Coordinates of N, CA and C in Angstrom, one line a residue:
X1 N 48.0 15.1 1.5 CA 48.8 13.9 1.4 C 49.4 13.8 0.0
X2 N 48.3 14.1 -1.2 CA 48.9 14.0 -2.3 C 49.9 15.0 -2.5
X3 N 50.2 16.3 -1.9 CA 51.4 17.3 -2.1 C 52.9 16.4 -1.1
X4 N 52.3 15.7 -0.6 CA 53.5 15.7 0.2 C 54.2 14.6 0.0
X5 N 53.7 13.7 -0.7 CA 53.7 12.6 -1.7 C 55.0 13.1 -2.9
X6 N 54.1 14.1 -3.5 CA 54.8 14.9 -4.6 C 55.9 15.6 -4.3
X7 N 55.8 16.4 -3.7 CA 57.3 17.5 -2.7 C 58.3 17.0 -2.0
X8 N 57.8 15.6 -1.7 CA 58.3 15.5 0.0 C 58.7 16.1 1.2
X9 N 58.0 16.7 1.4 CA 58.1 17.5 2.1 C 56.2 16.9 3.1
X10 N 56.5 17.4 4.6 CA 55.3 16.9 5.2 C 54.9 18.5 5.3
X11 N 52.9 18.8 5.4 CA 52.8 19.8 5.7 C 53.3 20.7 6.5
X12 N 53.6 20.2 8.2 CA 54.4 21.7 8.8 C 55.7 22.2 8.1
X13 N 56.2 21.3 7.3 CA 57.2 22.0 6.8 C 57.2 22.7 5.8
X14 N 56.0 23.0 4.9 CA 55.9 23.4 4.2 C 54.7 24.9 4.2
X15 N 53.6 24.7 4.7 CA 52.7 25.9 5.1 C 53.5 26.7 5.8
X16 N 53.1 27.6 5.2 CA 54.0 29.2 5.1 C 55.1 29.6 4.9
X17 N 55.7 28.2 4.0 CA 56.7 29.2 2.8 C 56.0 29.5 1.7
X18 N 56.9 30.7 1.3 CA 56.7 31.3 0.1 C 56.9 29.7 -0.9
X19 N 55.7 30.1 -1.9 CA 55.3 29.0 -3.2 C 56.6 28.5 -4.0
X20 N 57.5 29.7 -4.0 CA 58.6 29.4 -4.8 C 59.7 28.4 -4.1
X21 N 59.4 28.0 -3.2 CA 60.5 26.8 -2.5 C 60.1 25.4 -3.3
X22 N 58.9 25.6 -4.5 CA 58.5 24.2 -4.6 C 59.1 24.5 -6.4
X23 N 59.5 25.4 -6.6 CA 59.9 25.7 -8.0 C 61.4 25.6 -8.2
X24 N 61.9 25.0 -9.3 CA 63.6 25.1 -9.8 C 64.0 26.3 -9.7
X25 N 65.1 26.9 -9.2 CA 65.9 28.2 -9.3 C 65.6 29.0 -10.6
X26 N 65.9 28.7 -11.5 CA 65.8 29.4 -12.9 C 64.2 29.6 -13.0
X27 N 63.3 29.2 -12.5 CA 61.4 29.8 -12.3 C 61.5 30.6 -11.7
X28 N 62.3 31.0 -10.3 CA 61.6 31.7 -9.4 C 62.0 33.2 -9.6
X29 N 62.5 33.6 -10.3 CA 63.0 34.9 -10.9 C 62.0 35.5 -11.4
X30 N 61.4 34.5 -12.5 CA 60.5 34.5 -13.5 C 59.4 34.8 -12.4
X31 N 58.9 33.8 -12.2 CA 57.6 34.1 -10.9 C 56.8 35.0 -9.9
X32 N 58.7 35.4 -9.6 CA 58.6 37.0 -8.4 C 58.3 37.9 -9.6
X33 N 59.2 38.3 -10.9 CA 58.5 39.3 -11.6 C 57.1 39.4 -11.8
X34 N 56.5 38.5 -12.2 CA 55.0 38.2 -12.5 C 54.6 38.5 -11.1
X35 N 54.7 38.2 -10.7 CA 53.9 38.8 -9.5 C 54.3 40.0 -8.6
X36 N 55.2 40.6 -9.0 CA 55.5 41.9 -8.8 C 54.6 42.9 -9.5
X37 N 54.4 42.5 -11.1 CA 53.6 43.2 -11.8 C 52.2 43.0 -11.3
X38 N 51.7 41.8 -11.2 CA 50.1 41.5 -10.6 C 50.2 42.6 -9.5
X39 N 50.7 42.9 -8.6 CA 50.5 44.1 -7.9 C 50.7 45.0 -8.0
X40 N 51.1 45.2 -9.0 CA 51.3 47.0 -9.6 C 50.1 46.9 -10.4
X41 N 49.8 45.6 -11.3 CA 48.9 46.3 -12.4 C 47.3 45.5 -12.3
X42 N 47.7 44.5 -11.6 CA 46.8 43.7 -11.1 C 46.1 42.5 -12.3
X43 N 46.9 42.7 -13.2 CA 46.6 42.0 -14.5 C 47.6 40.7 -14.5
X44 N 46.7 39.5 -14.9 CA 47.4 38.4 -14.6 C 46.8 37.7 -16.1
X45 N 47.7 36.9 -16.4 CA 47.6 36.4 -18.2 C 47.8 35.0 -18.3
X46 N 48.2 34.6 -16.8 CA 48.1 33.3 -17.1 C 46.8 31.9 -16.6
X47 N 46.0 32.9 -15.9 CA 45.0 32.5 -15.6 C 43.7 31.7 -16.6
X48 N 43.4 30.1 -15.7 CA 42.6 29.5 -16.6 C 43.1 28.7 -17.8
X49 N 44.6 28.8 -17.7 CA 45.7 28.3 -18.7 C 46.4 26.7 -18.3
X50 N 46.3 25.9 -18.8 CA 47.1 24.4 -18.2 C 48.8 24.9 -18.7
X51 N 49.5 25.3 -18.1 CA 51.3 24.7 -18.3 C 51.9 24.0 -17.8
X52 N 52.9 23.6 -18.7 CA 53.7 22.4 -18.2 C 55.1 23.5 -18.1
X53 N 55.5 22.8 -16.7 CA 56.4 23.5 -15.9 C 57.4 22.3 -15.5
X54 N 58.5 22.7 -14.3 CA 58.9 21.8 -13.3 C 58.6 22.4 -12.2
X55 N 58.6 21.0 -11.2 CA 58.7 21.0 -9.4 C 59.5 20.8 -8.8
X56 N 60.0 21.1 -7.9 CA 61.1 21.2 -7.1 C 61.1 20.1 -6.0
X57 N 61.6 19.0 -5.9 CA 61.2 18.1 -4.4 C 62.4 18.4 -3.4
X58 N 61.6 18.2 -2.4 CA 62.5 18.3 -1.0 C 64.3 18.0 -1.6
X59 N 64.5 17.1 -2.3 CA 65.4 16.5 -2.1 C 66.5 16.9 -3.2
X60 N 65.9 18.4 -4.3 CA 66.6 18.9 -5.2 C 66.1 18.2 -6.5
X61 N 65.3 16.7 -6.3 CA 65.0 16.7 -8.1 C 64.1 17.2 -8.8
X62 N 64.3 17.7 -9.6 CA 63.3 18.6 -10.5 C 62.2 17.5 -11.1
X63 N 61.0 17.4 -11.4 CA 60.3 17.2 -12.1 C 59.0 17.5 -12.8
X64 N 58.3 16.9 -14.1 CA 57.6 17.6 -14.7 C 56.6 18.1 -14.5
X65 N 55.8 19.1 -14.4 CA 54.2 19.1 -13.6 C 53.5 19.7 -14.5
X66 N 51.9 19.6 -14.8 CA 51.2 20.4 -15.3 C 50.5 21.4 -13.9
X67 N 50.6 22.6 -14.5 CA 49.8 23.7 -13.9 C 48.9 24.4 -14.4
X68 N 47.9 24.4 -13.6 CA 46.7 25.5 -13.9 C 46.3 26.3 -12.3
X69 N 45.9 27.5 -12.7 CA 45.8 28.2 -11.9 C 44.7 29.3 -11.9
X70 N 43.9 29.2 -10.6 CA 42.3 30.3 -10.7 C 42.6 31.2 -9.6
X71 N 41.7 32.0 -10.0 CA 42.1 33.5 -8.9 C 40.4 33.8 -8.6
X72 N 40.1 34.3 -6.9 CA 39.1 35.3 -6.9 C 39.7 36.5 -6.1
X73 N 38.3 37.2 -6.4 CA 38.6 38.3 -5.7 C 37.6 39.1 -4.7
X74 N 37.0 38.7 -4.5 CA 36.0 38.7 -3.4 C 36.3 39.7 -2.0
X75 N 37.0 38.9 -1.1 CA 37.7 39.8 -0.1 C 39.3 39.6 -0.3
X76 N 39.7 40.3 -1.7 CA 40.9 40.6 -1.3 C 41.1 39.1 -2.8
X77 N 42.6 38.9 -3.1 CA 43.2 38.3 -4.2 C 43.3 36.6 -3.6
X78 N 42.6 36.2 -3.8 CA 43.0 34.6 -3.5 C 43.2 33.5 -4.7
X79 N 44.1 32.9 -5.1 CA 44.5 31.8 -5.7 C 44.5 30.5 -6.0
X80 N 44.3 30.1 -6.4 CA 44.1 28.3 -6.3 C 45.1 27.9 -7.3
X81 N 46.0 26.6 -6.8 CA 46.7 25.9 -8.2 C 46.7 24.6 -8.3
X82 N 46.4 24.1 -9.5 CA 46.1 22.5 -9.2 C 47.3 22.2 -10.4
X83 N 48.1 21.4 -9.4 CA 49.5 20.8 -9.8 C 49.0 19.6 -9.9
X84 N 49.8 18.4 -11.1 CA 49.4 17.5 -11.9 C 51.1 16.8 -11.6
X85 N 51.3 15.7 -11.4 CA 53.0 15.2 -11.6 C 52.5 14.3 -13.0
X86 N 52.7 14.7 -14.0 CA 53.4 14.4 -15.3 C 54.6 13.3 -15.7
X87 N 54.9 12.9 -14.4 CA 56.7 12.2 -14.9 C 56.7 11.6 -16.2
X88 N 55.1 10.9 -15.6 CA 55.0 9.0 -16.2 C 54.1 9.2 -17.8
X89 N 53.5 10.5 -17.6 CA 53.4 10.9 -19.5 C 54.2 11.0 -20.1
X90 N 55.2 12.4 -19.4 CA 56.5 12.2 -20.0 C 57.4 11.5 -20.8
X91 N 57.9 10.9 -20.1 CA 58.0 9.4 -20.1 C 57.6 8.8 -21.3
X92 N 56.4 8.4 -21.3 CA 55.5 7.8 -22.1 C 55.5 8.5 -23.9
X93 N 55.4 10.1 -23.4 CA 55.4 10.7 -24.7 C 57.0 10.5 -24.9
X94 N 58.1 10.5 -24.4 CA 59.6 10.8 -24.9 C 59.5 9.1 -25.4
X95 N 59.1 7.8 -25.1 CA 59.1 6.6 -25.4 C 58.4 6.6 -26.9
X96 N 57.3 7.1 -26.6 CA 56.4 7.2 -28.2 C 57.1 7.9 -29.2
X97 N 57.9 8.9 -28.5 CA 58.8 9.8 -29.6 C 60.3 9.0 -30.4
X98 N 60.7 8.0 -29.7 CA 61.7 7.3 -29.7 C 61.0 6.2 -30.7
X99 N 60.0 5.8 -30.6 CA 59.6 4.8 -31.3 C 59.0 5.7 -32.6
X100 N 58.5 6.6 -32.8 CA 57.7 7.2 -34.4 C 59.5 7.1 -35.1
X101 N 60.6 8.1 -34.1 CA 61.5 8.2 -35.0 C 62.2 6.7 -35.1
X102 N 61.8 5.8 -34.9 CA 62.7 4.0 -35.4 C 61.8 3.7 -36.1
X103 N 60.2 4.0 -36.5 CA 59.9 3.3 -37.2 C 60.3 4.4 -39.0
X104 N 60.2 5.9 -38.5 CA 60.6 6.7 -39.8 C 62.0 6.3 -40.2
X105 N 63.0 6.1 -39.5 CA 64.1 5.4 -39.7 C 63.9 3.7 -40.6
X106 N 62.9 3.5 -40.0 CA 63.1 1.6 -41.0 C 62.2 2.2 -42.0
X107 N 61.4 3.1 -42.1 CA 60.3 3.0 -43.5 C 61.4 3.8 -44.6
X108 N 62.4 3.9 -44.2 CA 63.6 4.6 -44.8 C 64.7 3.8 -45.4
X109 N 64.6 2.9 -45.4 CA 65.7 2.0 -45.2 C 64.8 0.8 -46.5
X110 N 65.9 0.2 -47.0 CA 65.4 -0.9 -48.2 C 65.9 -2.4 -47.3
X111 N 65.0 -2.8 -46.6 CA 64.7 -4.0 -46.4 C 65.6 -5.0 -46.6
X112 N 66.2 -5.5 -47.7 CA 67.0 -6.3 -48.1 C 68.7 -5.9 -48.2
X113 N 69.2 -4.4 -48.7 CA 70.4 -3.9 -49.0 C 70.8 -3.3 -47.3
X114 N 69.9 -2.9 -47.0 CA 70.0 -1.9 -45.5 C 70.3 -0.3 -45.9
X115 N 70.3 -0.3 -47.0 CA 70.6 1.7 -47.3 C 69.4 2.1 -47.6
X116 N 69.5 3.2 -47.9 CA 68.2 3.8 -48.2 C 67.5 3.6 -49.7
X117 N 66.2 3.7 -49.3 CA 65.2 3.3 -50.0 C 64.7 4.3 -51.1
X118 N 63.8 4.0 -51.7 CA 63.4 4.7 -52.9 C 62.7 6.2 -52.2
X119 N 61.9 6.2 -50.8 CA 61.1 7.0 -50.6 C 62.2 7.9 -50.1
X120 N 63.2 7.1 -49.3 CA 64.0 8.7 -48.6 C 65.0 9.3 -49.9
X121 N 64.9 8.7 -50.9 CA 65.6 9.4 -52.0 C 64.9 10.5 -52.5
X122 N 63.4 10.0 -53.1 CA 62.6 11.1 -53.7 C 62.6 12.1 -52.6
X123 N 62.6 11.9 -51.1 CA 62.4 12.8 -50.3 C 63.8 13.9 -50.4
X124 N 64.5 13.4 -50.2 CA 65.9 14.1 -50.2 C 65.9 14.6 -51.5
X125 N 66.1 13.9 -52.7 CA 65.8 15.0 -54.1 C 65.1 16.0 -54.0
X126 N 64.1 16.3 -53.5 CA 63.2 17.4 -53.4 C 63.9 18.5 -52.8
X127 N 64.3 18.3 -51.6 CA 64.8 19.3 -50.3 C 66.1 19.8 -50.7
X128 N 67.6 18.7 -51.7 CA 68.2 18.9 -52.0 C 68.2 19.8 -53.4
X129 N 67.2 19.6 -54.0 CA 66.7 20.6 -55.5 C 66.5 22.0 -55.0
X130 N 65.7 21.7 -54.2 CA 65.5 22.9 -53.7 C 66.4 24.3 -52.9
X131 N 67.0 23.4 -52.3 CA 68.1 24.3 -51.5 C 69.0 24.4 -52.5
X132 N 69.1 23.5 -53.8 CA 70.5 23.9 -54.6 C 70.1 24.9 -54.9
X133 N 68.6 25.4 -55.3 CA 68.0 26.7 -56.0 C 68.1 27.7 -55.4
X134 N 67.9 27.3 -54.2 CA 68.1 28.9 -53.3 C 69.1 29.4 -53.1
X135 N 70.5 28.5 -53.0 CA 72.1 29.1 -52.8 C 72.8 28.8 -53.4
X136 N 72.2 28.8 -54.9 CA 72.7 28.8 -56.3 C 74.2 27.5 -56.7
X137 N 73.5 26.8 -55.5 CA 75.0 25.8 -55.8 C 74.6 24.2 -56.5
X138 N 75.5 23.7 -56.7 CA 75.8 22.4 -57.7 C 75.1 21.2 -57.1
X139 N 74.5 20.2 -57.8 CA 73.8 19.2 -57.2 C 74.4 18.4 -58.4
X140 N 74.9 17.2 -58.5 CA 75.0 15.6 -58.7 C 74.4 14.4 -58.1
X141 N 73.8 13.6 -59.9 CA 73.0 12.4 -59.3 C 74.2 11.7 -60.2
X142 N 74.0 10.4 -59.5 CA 75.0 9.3 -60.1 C 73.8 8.0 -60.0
X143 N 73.7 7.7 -61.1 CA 72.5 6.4 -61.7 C 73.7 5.1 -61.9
X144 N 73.1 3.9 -61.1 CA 74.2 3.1 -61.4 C 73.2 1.6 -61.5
X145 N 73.3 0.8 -62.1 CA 72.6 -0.1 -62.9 C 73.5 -1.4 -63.0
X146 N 73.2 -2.8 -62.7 CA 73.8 -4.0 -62.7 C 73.3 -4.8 -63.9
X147 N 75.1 -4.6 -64.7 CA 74.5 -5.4 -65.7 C 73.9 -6.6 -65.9
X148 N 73.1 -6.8 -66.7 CA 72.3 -7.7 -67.2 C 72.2 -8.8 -66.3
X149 N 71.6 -8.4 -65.1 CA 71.3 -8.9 -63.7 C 70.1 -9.9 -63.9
X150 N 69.5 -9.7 -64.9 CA 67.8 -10.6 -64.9 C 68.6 -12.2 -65.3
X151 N 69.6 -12.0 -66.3 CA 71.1 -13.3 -66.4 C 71.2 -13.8 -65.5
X152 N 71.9 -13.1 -64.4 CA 72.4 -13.9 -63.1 C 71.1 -14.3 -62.7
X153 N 70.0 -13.5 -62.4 CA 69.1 -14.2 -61.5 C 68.6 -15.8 -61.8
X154 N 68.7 -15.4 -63.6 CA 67.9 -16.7 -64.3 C 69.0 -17.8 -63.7
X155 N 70.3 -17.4 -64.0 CA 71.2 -18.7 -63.9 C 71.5 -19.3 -62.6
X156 N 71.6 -17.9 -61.4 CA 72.2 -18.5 -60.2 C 70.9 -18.5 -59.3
X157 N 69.4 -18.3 -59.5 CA 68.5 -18.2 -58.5 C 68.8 -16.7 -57.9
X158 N 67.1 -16.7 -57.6 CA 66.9 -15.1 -56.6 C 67.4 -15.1 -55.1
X159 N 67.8 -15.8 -54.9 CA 68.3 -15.7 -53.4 C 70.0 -15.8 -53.7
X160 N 70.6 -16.0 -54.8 CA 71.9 -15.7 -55.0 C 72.3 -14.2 -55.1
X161 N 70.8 -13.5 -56.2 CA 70.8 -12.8 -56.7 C 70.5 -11.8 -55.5
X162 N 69.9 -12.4 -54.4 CA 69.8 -11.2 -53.3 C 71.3 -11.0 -52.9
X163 N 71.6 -12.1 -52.5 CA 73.4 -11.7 -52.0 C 74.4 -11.0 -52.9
X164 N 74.3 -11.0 -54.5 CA 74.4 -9.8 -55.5 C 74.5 -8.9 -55.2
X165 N 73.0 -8.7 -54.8 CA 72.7 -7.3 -54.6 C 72.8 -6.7 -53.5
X166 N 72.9 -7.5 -52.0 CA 73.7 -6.6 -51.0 C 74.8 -6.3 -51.2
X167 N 75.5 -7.7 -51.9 CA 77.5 -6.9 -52.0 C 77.4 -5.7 -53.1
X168 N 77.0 -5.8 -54.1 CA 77.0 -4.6 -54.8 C 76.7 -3.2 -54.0
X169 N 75.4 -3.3 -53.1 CA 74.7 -2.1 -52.7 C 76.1 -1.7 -51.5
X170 N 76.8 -2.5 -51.1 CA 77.6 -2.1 -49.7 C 78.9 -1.5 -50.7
X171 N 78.7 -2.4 -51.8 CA 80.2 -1.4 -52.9 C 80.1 -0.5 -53.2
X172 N 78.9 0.0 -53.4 CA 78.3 1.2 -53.7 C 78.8 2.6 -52.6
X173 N 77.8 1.7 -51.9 CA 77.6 2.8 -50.4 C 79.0 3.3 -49.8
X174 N 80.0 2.0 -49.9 CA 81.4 2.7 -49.3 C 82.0 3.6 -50.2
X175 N 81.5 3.3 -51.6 CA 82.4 4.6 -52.5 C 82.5 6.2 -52.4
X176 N 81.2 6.7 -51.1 CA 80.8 8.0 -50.6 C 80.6 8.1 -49.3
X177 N 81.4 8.8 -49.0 CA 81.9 8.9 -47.3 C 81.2 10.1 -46.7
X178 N 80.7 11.4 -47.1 CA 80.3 12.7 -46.7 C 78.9 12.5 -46.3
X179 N 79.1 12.9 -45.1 CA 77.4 13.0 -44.3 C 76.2 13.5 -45.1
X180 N 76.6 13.9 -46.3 CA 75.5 14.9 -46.9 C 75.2 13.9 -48.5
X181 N 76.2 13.1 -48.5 CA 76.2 12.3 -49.7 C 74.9 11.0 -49.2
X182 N 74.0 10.8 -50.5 CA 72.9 9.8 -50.4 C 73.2 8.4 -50.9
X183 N 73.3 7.6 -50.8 CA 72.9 5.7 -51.6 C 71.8 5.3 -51.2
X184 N 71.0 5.1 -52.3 CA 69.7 4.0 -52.5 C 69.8 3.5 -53.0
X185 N 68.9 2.7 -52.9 CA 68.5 1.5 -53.6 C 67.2 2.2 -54.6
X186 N 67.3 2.5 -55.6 CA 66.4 3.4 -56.8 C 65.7 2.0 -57.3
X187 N 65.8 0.7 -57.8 CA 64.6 0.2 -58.2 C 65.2 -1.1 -57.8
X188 N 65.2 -2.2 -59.0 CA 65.3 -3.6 -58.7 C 66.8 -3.6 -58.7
X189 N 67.5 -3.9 -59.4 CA 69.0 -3.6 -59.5 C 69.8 -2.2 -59.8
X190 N 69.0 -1.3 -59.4 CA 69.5 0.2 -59.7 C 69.5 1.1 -58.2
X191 N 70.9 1.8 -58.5 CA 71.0 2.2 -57.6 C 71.0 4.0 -57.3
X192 N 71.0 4.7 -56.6 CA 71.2 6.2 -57.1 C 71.6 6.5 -56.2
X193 N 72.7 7.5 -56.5 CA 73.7 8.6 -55.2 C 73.8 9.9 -55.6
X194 N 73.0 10.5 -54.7 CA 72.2 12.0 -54.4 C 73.6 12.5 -53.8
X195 N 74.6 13.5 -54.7 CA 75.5 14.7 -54.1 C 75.6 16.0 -54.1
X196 N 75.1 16.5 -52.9 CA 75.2 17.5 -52.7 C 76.4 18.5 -52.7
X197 N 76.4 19.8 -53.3 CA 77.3 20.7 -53.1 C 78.7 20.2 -53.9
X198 N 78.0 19.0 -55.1 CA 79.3 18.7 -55.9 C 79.1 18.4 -57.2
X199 N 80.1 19.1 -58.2 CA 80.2 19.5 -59.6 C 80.1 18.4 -60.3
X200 N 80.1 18.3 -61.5 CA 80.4 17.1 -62.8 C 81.6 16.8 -62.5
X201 N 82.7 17.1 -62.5 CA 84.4 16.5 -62.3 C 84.4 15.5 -60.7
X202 N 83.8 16.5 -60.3 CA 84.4 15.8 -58.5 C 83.0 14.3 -58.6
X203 N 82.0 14.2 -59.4 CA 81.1 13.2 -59.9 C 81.5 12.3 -60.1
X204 N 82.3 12.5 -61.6 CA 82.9 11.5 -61.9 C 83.9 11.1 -61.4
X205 N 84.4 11.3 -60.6 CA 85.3 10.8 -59.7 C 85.0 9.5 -58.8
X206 N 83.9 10.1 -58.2 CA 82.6 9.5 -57.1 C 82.4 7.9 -58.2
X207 N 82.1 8.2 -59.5 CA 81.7 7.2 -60.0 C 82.5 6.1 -60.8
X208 N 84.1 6.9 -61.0 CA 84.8 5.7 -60.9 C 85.4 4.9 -60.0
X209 N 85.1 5.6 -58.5 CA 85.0 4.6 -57.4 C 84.5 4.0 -57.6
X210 N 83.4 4.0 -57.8 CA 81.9 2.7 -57.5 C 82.1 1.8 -58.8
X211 N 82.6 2.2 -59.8 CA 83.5 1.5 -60.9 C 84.3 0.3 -60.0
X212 N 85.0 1.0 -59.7 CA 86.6 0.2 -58.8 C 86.3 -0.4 -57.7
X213 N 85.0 0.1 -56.8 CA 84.6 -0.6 -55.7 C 83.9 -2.6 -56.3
X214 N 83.0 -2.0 -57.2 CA 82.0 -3.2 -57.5 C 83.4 -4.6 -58.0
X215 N 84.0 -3.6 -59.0 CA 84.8 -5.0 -59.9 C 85.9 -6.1 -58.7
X216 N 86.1 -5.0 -57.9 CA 87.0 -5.5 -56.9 C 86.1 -6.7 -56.2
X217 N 85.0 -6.7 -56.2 CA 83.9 -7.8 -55.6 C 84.5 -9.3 -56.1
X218 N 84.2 -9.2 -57.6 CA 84.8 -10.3 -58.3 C 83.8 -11.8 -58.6
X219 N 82.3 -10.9 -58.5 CA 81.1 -11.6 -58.3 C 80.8 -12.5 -59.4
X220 N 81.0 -13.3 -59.4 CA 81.0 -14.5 -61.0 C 80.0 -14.1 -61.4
X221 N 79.6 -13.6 -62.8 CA 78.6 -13.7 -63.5 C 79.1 -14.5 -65.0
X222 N 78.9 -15.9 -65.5 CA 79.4 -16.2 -66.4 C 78.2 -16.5 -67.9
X223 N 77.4 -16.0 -67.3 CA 75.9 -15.5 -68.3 C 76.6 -13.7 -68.7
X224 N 77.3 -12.8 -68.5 CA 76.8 -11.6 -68.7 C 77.6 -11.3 -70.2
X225 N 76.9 -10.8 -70.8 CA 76.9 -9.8 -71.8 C 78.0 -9.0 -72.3
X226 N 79.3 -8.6 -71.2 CA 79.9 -7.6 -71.4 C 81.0 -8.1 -71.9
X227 N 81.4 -7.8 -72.9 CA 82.8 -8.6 -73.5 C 83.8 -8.1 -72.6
X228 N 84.5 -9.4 -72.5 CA 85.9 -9.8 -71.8 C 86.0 -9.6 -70.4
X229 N 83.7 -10.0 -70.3 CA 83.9 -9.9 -68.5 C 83.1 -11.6 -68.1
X230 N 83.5 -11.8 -66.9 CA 82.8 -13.2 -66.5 C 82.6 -12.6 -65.2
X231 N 82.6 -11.7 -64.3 CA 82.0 -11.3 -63.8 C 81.2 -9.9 -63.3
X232 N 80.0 -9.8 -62.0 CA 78.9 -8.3 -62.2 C 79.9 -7.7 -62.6
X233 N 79.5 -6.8 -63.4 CA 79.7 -4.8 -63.6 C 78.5 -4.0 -63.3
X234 N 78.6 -3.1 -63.6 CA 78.0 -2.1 -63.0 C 78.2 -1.1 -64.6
X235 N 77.2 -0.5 -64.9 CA 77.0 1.0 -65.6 C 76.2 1.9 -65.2
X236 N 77.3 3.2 -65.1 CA 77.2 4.3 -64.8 C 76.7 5.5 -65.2
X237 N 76.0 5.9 -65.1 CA 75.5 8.0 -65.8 C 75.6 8.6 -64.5
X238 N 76.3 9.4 -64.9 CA 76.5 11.0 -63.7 C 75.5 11.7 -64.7

């Protein structure tokens, strides 16, 4: 009952076909060889072994099964296979898989700005160092810093200063468009953009955008520091 359940298929319709009517086309190729050799050499390698395979149902859908399979030999070669339907692990494990990578995705991510965080930077610095060493090519960091931001905070409050600090981080982030180019959020008001496979010239470029991105904001700062400014800036090191 439980095969027929599984297969659909009812026993008479099934006892005394060949095994491979319950297997996907692309198996049974596989299958016949193996057991072509079992009778030339009598040696069989998968015995005693759990795999995960697919089954074939009556109705053409494939689905996932664990297999294990015992042999005697007593009078002659006899077989046993104890098939398992897997869907709903499956399932379960591709759900689990979907959730580790959303949560490695938010432990990546800075909370407040929405770009990336301090950990996926050091992580990317490393991988990025490294690969520049192996195929001898060019790596740029761009350190970018909000002036005298502890000012604004004192004068306009930390919840002003959070909104600061998203428009700045989003001025940032648009000034680098290449899938391979990084924005973080590097500490309290500092930011850092990890470029790969790009020189000092094409840097500074990158960083008089983010120049030209931030001022365009037009964020009042009337505490700051910088002569002949009343509102954020930003300083820059490539």
């Amino acid at each position: 009952p439980a095969a027929e359940k599984m297969f659909g298929y009812s026993h008479k319709e099934i006892v005394g076909q060949p095994i491979s009517v319950l297997m996907p086309i692309n198996y049974r190729a596989k299958h016949d060889a193996g057991f072509e050799k079992f009778l030339e050499t009598g040696q069989v390698n998968f015995l005693g072994k759990s795999v995960e395979l697919f089954g074939l149902q009556k109705n053409g859908e494939e689905f996932p099964v664990e297999l294990r399979i015992s042999a005697s030999n007593y009078f002659g070669w006899s077989f046993t296979a104890g098939i398992r339907d897997i869907s709903e692990r499956k399932k379960a494990e591709k759900e689990l898989t979907l959730l580790y990578n959303k949560f490695e995705e938010l432990s990546y991510l800075d909370g407040l700005t929405k770009i990336s965080n301090r950990r996926k930077f050091d992580a990317t610095l490393d991988k990025e160092w490294k690969r520049a060493q192996r195929n001898d090519a060019t790596l740029s960091l761009i350190m970018v810093d909000i002036d005298y931001f502890k000012l604004y905070n004192d004068h306009y409050g930390h919840l002003q200063g959070d909104e600061c600090l998203k428009i700045v981080a989003k001025a940032v982030d648009s000034s680098f468009n290449r899938v391979s180019d990084l924005v973080s959020r590097y500490g309290g008001e500092e930011f850092a953009i990890l470029l790969p496979e790009t020189d000092s010239k094409a840097a500074i470029l990158g960083a008089e955008r983010c120049l030209s991105s931030v001022s365009k904001q037009k964020i009042a700062h009337e505490h700051t520091k910088v002569p002949g400014l009343d509102a954020v800036s930003v300083s820059i090191g490539v």
